[in-house]
CSV table of C-alpha atoms in Angstrom, one decimal:
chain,number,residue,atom,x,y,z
A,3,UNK,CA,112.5,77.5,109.7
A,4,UNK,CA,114.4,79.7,112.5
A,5,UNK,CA,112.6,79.5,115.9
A,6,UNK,CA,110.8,82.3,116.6
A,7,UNK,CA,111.1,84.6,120.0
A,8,UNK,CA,108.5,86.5,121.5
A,9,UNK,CA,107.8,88.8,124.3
A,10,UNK,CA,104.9,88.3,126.8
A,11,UNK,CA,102.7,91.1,128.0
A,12,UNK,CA,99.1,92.8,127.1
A,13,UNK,CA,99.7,96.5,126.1
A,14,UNK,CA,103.0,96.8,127.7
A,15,UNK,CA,105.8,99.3,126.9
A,16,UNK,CA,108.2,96.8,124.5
A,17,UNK,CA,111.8,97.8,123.5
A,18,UNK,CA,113.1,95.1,120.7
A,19,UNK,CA,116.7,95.1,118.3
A,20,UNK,CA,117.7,92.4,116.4
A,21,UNK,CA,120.5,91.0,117.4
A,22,UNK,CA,122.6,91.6,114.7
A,23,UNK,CA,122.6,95.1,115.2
A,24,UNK,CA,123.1,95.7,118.8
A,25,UNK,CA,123.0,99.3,120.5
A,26,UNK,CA,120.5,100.1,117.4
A,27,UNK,CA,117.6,101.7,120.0
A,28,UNK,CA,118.7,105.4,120.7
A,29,UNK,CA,119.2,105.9,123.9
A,30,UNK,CA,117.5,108.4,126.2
A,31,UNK,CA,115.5,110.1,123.3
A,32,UNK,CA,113.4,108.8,120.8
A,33,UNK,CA,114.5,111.2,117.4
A,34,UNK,CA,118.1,111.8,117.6
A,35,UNK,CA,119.8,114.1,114.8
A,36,UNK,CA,121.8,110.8,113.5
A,37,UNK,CA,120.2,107.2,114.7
A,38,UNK,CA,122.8,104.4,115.4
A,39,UNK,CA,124.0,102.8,112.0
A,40,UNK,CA,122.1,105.6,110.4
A,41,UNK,CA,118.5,104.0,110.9
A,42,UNK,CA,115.5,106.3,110.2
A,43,UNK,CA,113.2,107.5,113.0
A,44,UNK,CA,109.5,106.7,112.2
A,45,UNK,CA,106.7,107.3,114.8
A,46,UNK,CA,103.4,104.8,114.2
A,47,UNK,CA,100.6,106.5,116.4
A,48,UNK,CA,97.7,104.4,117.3
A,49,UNK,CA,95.9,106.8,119.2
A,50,UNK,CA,95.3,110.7,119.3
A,51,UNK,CA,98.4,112.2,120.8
A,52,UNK,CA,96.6,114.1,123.5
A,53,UNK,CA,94.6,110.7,124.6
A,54,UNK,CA,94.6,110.1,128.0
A,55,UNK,CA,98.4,107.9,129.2
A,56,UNK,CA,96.3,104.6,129.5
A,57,UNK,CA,94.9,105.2,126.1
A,58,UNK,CA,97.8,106.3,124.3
A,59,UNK,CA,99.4,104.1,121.8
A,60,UNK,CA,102.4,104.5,119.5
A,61,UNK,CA,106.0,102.8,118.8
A,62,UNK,CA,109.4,104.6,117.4
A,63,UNK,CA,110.3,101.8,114.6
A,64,UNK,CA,114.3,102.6,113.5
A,65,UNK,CA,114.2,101.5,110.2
A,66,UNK,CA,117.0,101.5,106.9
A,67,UNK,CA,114.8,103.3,104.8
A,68,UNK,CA,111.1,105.2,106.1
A,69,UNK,CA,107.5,104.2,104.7
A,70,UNK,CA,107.3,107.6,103.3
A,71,UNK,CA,109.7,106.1,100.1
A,72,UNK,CA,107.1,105.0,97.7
A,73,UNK,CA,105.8,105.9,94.3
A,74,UNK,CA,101.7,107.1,94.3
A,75,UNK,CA,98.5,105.0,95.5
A,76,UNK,CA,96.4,103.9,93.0
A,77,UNK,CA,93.4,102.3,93.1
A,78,UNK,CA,92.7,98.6,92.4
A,79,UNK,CA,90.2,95.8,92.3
A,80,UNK,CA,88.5,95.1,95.6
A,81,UNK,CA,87.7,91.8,94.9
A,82,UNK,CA,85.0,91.0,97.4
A,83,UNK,CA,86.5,92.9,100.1
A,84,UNK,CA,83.5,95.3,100.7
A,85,UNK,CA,81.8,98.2,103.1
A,86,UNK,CA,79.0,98.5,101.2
A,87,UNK,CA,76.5,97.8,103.4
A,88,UNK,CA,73.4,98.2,101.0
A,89,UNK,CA,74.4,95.5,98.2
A,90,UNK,CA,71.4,93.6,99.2
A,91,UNK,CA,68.2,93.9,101.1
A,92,UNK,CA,68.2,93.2,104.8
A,93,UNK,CA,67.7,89.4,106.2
A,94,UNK,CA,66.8,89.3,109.5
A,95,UNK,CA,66.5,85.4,109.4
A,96,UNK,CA,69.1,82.9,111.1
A,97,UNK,CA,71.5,82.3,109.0
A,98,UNK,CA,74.0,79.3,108.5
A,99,UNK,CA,77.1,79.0,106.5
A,100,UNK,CA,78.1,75.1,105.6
A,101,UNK,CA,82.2,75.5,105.5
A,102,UNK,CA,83.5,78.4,103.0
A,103,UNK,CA,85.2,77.0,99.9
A,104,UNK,CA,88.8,76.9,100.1
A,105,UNK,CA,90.2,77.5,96.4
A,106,UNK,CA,92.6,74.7,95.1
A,107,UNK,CA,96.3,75.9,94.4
A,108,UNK,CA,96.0,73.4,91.3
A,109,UNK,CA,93.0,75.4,89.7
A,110,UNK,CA,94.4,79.2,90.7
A,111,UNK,CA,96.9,80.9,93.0
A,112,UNK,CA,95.3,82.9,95.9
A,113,UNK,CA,96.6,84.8,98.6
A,114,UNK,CA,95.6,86.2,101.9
A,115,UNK,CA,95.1,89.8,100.2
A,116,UNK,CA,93.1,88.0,97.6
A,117,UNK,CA,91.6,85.6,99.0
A,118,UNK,CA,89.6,88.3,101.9
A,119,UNK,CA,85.8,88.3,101.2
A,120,UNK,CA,83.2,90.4,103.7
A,121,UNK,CA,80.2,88.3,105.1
A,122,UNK,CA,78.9,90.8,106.6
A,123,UNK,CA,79.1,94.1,108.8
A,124,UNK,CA,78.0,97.4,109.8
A,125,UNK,CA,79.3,101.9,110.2
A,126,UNK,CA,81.7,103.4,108.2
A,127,UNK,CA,85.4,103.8,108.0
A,128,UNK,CA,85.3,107.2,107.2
A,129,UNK,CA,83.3,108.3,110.8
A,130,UNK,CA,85.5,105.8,112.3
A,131,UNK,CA,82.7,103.6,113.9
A,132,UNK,CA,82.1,100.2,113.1
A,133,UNK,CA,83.2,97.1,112.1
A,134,UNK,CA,83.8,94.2,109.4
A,135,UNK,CA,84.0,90.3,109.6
A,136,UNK,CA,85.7,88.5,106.7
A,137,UNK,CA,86.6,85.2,106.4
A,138,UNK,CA,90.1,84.3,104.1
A,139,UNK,CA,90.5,80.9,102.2
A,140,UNK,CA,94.1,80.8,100.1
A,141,UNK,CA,96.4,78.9,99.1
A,142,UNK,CA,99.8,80.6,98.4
A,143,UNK,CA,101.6,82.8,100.4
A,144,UNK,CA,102.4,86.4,99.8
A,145,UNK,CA,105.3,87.1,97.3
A,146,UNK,CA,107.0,90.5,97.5
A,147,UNK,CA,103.5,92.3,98.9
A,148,UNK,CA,102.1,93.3,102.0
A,149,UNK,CA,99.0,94.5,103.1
A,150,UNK,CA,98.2,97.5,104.9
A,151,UNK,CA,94.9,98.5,106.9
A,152,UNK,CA,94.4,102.3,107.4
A,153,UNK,CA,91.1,101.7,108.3
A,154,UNK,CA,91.3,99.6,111.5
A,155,UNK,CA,92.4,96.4,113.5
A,156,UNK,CA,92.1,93.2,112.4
A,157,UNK,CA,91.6,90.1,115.1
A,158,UNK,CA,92.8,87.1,113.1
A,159,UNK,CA,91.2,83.9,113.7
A,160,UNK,CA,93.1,80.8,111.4
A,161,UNK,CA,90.9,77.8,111.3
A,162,UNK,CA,92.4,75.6,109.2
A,163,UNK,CA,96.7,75.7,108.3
A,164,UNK,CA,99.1,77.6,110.3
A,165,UNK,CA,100.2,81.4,109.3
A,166,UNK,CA,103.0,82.8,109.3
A,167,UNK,CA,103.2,86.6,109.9
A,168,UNK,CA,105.9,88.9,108.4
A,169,UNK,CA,105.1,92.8,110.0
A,170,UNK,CA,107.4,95.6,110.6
A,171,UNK,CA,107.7,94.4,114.1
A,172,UNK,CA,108.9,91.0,113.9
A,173,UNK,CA,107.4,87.5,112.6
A,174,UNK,CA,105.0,85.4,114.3
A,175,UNK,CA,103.5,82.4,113.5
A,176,UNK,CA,99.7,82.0,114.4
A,177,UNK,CA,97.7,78.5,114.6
A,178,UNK,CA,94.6,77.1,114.4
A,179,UNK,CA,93.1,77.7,118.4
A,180,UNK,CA,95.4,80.5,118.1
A,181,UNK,CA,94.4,84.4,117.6
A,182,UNK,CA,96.5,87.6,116.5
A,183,UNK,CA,95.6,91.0,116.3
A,184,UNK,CA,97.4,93.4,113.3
A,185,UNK,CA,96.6,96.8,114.6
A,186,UNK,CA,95.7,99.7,111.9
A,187,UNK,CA,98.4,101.0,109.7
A,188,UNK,CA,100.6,98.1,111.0
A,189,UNK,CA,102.3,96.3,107.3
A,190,UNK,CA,102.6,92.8,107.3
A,191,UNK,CA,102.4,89.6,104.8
A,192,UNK,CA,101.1,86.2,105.4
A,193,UNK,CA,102.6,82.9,104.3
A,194,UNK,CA,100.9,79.6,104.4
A,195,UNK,CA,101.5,76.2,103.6
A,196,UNK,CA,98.5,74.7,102.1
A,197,UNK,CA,94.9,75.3,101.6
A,198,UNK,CA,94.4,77.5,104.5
A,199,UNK,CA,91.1,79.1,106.1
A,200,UNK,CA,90.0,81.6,108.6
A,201,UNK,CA,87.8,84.5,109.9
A,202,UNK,CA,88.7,88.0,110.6
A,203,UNK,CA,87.1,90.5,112.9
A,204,UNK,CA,87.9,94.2,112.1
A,205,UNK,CA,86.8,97.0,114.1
A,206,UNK,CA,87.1,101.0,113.1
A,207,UNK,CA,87.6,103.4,115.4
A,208,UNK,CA,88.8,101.2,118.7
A,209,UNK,CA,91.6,98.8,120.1
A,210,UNK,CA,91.1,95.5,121.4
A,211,UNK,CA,91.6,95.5,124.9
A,212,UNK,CA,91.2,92.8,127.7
A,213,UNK,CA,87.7,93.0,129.6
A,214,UNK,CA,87.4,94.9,132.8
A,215,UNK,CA,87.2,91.8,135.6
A,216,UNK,CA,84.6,93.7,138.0
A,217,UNK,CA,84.0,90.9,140.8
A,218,UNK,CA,86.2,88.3,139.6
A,219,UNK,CA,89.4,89.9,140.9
A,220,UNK,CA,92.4,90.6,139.7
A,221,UNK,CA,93.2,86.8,137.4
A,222,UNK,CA,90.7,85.1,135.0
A,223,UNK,CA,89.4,85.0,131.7
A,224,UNK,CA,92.9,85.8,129.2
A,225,UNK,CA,95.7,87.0,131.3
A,226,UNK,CA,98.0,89.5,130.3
A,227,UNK,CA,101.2,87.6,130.5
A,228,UNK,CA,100.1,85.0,127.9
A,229,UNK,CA,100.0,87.4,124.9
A,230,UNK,CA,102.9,87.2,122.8
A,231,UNK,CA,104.5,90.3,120.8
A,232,UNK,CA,107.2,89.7,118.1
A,233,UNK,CA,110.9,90.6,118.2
A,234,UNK,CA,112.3,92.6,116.3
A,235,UNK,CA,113.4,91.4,112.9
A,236,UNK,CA,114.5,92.7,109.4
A,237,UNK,CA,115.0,92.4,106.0
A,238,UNK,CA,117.6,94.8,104.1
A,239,UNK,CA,116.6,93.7,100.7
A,240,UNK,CA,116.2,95.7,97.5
A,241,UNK,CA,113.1,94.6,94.8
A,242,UNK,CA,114.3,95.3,91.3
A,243,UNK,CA,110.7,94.3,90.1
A,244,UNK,CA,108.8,95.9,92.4
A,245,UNK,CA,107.4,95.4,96.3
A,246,UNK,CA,103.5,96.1,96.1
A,247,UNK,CA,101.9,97.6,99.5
A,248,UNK,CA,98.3,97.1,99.4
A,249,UNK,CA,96.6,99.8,101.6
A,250,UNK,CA,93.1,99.2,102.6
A,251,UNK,CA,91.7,102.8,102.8
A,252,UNK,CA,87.9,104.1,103.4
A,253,UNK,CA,86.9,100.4,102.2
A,254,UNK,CA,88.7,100.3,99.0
A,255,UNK,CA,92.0,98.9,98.3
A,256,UNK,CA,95.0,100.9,96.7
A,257,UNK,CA,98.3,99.9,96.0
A,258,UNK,CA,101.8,101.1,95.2
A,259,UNK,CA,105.6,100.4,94.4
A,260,UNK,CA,108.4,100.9,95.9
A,261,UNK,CA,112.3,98.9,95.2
A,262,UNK,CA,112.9,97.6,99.0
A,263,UNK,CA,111.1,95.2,101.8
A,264,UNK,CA,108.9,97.2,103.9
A,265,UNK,CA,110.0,95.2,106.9
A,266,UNK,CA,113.4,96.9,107.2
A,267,UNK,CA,112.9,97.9,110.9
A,268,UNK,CA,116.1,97.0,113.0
A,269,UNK,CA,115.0,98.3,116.3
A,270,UNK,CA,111.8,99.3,117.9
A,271,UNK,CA,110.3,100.1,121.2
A,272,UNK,CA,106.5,101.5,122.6
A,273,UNK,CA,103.4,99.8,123.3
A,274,UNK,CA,101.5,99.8,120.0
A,275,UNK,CA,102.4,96.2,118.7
A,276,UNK,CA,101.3,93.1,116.8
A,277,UNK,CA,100.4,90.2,119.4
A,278,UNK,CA,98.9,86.9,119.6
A,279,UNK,CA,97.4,84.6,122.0
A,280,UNK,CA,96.8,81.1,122.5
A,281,UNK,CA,93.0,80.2,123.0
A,282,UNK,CA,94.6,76.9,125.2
A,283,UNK,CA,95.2,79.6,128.0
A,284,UNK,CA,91.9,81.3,128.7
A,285,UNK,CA,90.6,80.2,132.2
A,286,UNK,CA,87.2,79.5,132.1
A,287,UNK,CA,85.1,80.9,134.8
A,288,UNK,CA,81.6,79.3,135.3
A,289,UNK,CA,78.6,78.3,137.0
A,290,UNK,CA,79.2,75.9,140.2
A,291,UNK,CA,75.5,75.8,141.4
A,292,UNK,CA,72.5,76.4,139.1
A,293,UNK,CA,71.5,78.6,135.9
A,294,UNK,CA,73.7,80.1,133.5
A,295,UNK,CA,76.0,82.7,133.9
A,296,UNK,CA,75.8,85.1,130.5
A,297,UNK,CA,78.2,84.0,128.2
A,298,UNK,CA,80.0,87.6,128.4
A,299,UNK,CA,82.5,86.0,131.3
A,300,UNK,CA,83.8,83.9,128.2
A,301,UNK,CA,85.2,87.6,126.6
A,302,UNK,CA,88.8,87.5,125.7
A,303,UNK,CA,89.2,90.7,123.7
A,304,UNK,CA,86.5,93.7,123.3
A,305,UNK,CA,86.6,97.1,121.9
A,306,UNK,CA,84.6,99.4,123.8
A,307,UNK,CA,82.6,101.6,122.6
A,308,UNK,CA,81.8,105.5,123.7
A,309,UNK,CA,78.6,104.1,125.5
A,310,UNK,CA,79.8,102.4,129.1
A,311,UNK,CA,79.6,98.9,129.0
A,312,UNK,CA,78.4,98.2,125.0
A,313,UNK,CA,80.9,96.8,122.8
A,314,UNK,CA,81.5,98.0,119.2
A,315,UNK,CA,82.7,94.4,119.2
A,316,UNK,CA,83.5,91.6,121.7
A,317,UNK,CA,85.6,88.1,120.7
A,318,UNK,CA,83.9,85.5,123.1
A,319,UNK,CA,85.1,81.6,122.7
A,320,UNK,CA,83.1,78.7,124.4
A,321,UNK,CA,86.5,76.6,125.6
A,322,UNK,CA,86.1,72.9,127.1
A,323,UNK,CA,85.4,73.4,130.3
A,324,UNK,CA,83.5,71.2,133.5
A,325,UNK,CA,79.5,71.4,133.2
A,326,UNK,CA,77.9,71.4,136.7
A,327,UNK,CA,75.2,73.3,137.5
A,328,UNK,CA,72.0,71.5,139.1
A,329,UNK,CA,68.6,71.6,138.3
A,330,UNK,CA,69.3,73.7,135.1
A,331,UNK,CA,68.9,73.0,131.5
A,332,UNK,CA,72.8,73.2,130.6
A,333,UNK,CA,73.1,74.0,127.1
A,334,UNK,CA,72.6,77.8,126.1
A,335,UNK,CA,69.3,79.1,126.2
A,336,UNK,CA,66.7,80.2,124.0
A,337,UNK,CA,67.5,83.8,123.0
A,338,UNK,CA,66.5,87.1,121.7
A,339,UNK,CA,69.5,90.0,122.1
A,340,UNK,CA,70.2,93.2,121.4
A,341,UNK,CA,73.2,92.6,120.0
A,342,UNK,CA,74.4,90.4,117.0
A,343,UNK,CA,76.0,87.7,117.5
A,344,UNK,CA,78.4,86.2,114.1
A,345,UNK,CA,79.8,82.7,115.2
A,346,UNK,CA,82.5,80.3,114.0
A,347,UNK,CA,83.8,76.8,114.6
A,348,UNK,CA,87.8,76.2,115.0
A,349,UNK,CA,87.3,72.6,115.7
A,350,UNK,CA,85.2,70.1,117.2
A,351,UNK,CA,81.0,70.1,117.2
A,352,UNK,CA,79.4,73.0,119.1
A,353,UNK,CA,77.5,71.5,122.0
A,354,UNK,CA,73.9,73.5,121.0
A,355,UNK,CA,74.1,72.5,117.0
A,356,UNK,CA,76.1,69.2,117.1
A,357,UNK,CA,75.2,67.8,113.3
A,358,UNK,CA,74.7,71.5,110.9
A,359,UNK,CA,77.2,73.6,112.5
A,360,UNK,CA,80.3,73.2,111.4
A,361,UNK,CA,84.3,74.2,111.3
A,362,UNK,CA,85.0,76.3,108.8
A,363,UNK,CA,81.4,77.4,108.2
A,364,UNK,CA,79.5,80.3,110.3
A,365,UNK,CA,76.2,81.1,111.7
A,366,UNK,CA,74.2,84.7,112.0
A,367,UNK,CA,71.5,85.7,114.6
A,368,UNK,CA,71.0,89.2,114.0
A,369,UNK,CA,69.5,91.8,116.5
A,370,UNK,CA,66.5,90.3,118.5
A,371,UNK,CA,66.7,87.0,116.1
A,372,UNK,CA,65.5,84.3,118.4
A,373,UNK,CA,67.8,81.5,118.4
A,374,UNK,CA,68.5,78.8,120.7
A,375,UNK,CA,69.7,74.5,120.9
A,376,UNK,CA,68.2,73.0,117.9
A,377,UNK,CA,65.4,69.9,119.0
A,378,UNK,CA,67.9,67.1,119.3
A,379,UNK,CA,69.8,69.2,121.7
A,380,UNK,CA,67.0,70.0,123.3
A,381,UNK,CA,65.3,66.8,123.5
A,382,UNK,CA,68.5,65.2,125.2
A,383,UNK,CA,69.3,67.7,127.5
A,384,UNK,CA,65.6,67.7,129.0
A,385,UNK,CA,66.6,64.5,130.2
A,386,UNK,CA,69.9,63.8,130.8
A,387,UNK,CA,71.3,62.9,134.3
A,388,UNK,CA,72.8,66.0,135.9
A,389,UNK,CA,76.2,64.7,137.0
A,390,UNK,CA,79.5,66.5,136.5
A,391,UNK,CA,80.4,66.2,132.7
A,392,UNK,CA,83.1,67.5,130.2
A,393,UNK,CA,81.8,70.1,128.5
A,394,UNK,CA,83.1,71.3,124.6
A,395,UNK,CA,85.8,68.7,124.7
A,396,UNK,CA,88.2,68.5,121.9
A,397,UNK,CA,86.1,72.0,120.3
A,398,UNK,CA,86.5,75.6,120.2
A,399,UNK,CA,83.9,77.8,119.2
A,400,UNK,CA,83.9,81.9,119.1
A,401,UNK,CA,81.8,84.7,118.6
A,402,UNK,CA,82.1,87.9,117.4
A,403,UNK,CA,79.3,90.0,119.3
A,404,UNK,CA,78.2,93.6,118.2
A,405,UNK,CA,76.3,96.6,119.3
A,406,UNK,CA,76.1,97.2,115.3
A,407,UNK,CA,73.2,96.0,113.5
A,408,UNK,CA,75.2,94.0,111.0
A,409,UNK,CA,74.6,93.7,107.1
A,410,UNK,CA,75.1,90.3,105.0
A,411,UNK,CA,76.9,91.5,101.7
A,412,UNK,CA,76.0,89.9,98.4
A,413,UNK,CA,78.8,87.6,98.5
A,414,UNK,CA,77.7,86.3,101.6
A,415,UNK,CA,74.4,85.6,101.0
A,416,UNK,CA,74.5,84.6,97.2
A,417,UNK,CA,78.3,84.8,95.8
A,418,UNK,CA,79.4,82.4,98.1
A,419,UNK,CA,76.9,79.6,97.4
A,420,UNK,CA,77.5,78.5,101.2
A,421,UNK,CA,74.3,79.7,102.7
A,422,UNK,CA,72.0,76.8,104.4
A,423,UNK,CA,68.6,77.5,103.1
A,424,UNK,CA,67.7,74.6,105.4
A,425,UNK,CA,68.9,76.1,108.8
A,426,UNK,CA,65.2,77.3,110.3
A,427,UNK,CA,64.3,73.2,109.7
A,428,UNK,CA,66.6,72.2,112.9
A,429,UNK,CA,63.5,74.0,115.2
A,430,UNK,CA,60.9,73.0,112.9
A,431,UNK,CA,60.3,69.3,115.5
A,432,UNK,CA,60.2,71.3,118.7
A,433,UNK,CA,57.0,70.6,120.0
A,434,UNK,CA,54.4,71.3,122.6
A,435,UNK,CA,54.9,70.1,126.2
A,436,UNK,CA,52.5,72.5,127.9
A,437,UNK,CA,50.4,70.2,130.4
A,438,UNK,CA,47.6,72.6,131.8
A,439,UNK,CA,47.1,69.7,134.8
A,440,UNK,CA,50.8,70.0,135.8
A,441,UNK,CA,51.4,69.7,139.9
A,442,UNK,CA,54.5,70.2,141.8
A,443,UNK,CA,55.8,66.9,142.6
A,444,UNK,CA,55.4,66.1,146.7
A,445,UNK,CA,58.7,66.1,148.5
C-alpha cells in the first residue's frame, strides 16, 4: 500500500488537493459559479452557524459529484446497534467483561458496520445529549459501503488489528495504542486485515476537544501538534451494482444507493476534519511527592458539557509512566464517583486488576459504585518498598468517564455471554486490619 500523508494540528484551519488535480481549491471564495475542473461545492457544518468563531466548525469539500445524488433512505436491520436504553433492568453492580468474541471469517463474513454492538449508554439522539460506547469485532473489510453517523462523533479506539480508514477527507490508517475521531455526518469505510477488535465512544450533541490545562501551563497532557488529519484523496469511480451508505440516524440505521464512491472529494479546506492520534505521545504529568493526583490530568479528549467543568464524556488513558510518591499507597484508591466510569485494556495488565482484567474485555463502575485494587493488589502494595518504579510498563489502559448515568443493553449483559458473574469475588479476601491499640511509632 501507498504511504499515507498527513497534516499535524488540533482543530486547525486545513486546506488539502490531491495532487493530481492541482489548483482544484477555489481561490479567494469558497462557492464560485463554476469550481476548477467543474468540482461541486458542498458545505459539511459541524456546528450552528451563528456559534461563537472558537466554536464554529465546518469544511468546503469540492467533490465530482455532491452527497445530495442518492436514491431514498430506508430502513434496515440494527443488528445490535441500539439506544434503547430500557431493554433491561438497571445493574448497579461492578461489572466485568472477559474479552468480546471476535467472529471467525471461516464461520461468517462481518464488517465494521456489522459487526458494532452497544454495551451500554445513556440521553437521546434526538435532544442531542448523550452518549454511546460500542465495541466492534470483524473480520472483513467494507466492500462498496460506507457508514455515516448523523447522530454524533465517534472516538475510535482499535485494540486488536490495524484499520484502515477511507472518509471523504482522505485515508488514514489507525493502530492499536492509536485513537481516531470520525466526526458526525463525516462518510467513511473501514478495512481490516484479520480478526480485528475495538471500542468506540460516541457522544451526541458535542466535539471532542483537548482539556483546558489550568495550572499546568501552556504543554502537557496531548499536544496539539501530534494530531494527524488526512490529505485529501479521491476516488472517481462509478458502482454499476450499487454503493450502499449506511446512515445512523435517531439510533436506527438506514441505508441507500447510489452508482458512484462517496469519497470523490478532490480538494477540501476548513477545520472540521477526521484526525488521529497516537496514545505513545501523551506526556504524563504526575505526582513527585506524596498522594494521588485525580486521574483527570490523564484526559486526552473531553466533550464538555453545558455545566462548567462536567463532561458529557472524557477519554482518560493510564500510559507507563515513573511511580514516585512517598508514604502513599500507589495504586488507585478505593472509590465511590459521581460519574461512571467504562474502561478498556489495549494491551498489557492494568496495575489495580493484574489477573481478571483483561485486553479486549471491559469493566463498569456505575455512579457511586465503590470499586477499588482487588486484595492481591492491595495486599502487595501495603508493603512494598517505596523506591522509584516503572509504572504500566508495556500496557495501556483508557477510560471513558461520564456525567450520564449509563445503561447496560441486553446484549451486554446477556447476548454477549462475556459478563464475569465472578467479578465481586476479587474483594471478597479483603480483610480486617483495624487494631484498636494502634500507637504512632516513636521517631
Amino acid at each position: 500500500m501507498a504511504q499515507l500523508f498527513y497534516m499535524s494540528g488540533f482543530g486547525n484551519e486545513f486546506s488539502s488537493e490531491d495532487p493530481r488535480c492541482p489548483g482544484s481549491l477555489p481561490e479567494g471564495q469558497n462557492n464560485p459559479q463554476v469550481c476548477p475542473y467543474g468540482l461541486y461545492a458542498e458545505q459539511l457544518s459541524g456546528s450552528a452557524f451563528t456559534c461563537p468563531r472558537p466554536a464554529n466548525k465546518r469544511s468546503w469539500l469540492y467533490r465530482i459529484l455532491p452527497s445530495v445524488k442518492h436514491k431514498p433512505f430506508t430502513a434496515v436491520p440494527c443488528g445490535n446497534l441500539t439506544e434503547n436504553w430500557n431493554e433491561v433492568e438497571p445493574d448497579p453492580n461492578q461489572l466485568r467483561w472477559l474479552p468480546f468474541t471476535i467472529p471467525k471469517s471461516t464461520e461468517k463474513k462481518v464488517d465494521f458496520v456489522a459487526g458494532l454492538h452497544t454495551v451500554c449508554g445513556a440521553g437521546d439522539a434526538k435532544s442531542r445529549n448523550g452518549i454511546g460506547i460500542h465495541m466492534y469485532t470483524c473480520n472483513t473489510s467494507m466492500v462498496d459501503r460506507c457508514f455515516n453517523n448523523s447522530d454524533g462523533d465517534f472516538l475510535i479506539v482499535p485494540q486488536q488489528g490495524e484499520i484502515l480508514i477511507t472518509t471523504e477527507f482522505g485515508k488514514m490508517m489507525v493502530e492499536p495504542n492509536e485513537i481516531c475521531v470520525i466526526q458526525q455526518g463525516m462518510r467513511f469505510s473501514v478495512d481490516v486485515f484479520g480478526e480485528t477488535r475495538g471500542y468506540i465512544l460516541e457522544v451526541y450533541g458535542a466535539h471532542f476537544e483537548l482539556p483546558d490545562l489550568g495550572p499546568i501551563g501552556a504543554n502537557g497532557l496531548a499536544n496539539p501538534r501530534d494530531f494527524l488529519c488526512p490529505v485529501a484523496w479521491y476516488e472517481d469511480r462509478n458502482v454499476s451494482t450499487g454503493y450502499t451508505i449506511i446512515n445512523k440516524y435517531q439510533g436506527k440505521l438506514f441505508a441507500c444507493q447510489q452508482d458512484f464512491s462517496p469519497f470523490n472529494v478532490v480538494a477540501w479546506h476548513g477545520n472540521y476534519t477526521p484526525y488521529k492520534y497516537n496514545l505513545k505521545n501523551f506526556m504524563v504529568i504526575n505526582c513527585v511527592a506524596f498522594d494521588h493526583a485525580d486521574p483527570s490530568i490523564f484526559t486526552v479528549l473531553t466533550a464538555k458539557s453545558t455545566r462548567p467543568g462536567v463532561a458529557i464524556a472524557d477519554f482518560v488513558i493510564f500510559p507507563p509512566r515513573w511511580g514516585v510518591a512517598d508514604h502513599t499507597f500507589r495504586p488507585p484508591y478505593y472509590h465511590r464517583n459521581c460519574m461512571s466510569e467504562f474502561m478498556g485494556l489495549i494491551k498489557g495488565h492494568y496495575e489495580a486488576k493484574e489477573e481478571g482484567f483483561q485486553p479486549g474485555g471491559a469493566s463498569l463502575h456505575s455512579i457511586m459504585t465503590p470499586h477499588g485494587p482487588d486484595v492481591d493488589c492491595f495486599e502487595k502494595n501495603s508493603t512494598a518498598e517505596l523506591k522509584p518504579e516503572r509504572v504500566a510498563e508495556g500496557t495501556m489502559a483508557f477510560m471513558f468517564e461520564s456525567s450520564f448515568s449509563m445503561a447496560v443493553t441486553k446484549w451486554g449483559l446477556q447476548t454477549c455471554q462475556r459478563l464475569d458473574k465472578s467479578y465481586y469475588q476479587c474483594w471478597e479476601p479483603l480483610r480486617s486490619h483495624f487494631n484498636p491499640n494502634w500507637k504512632p511509632s516513636k521517631k
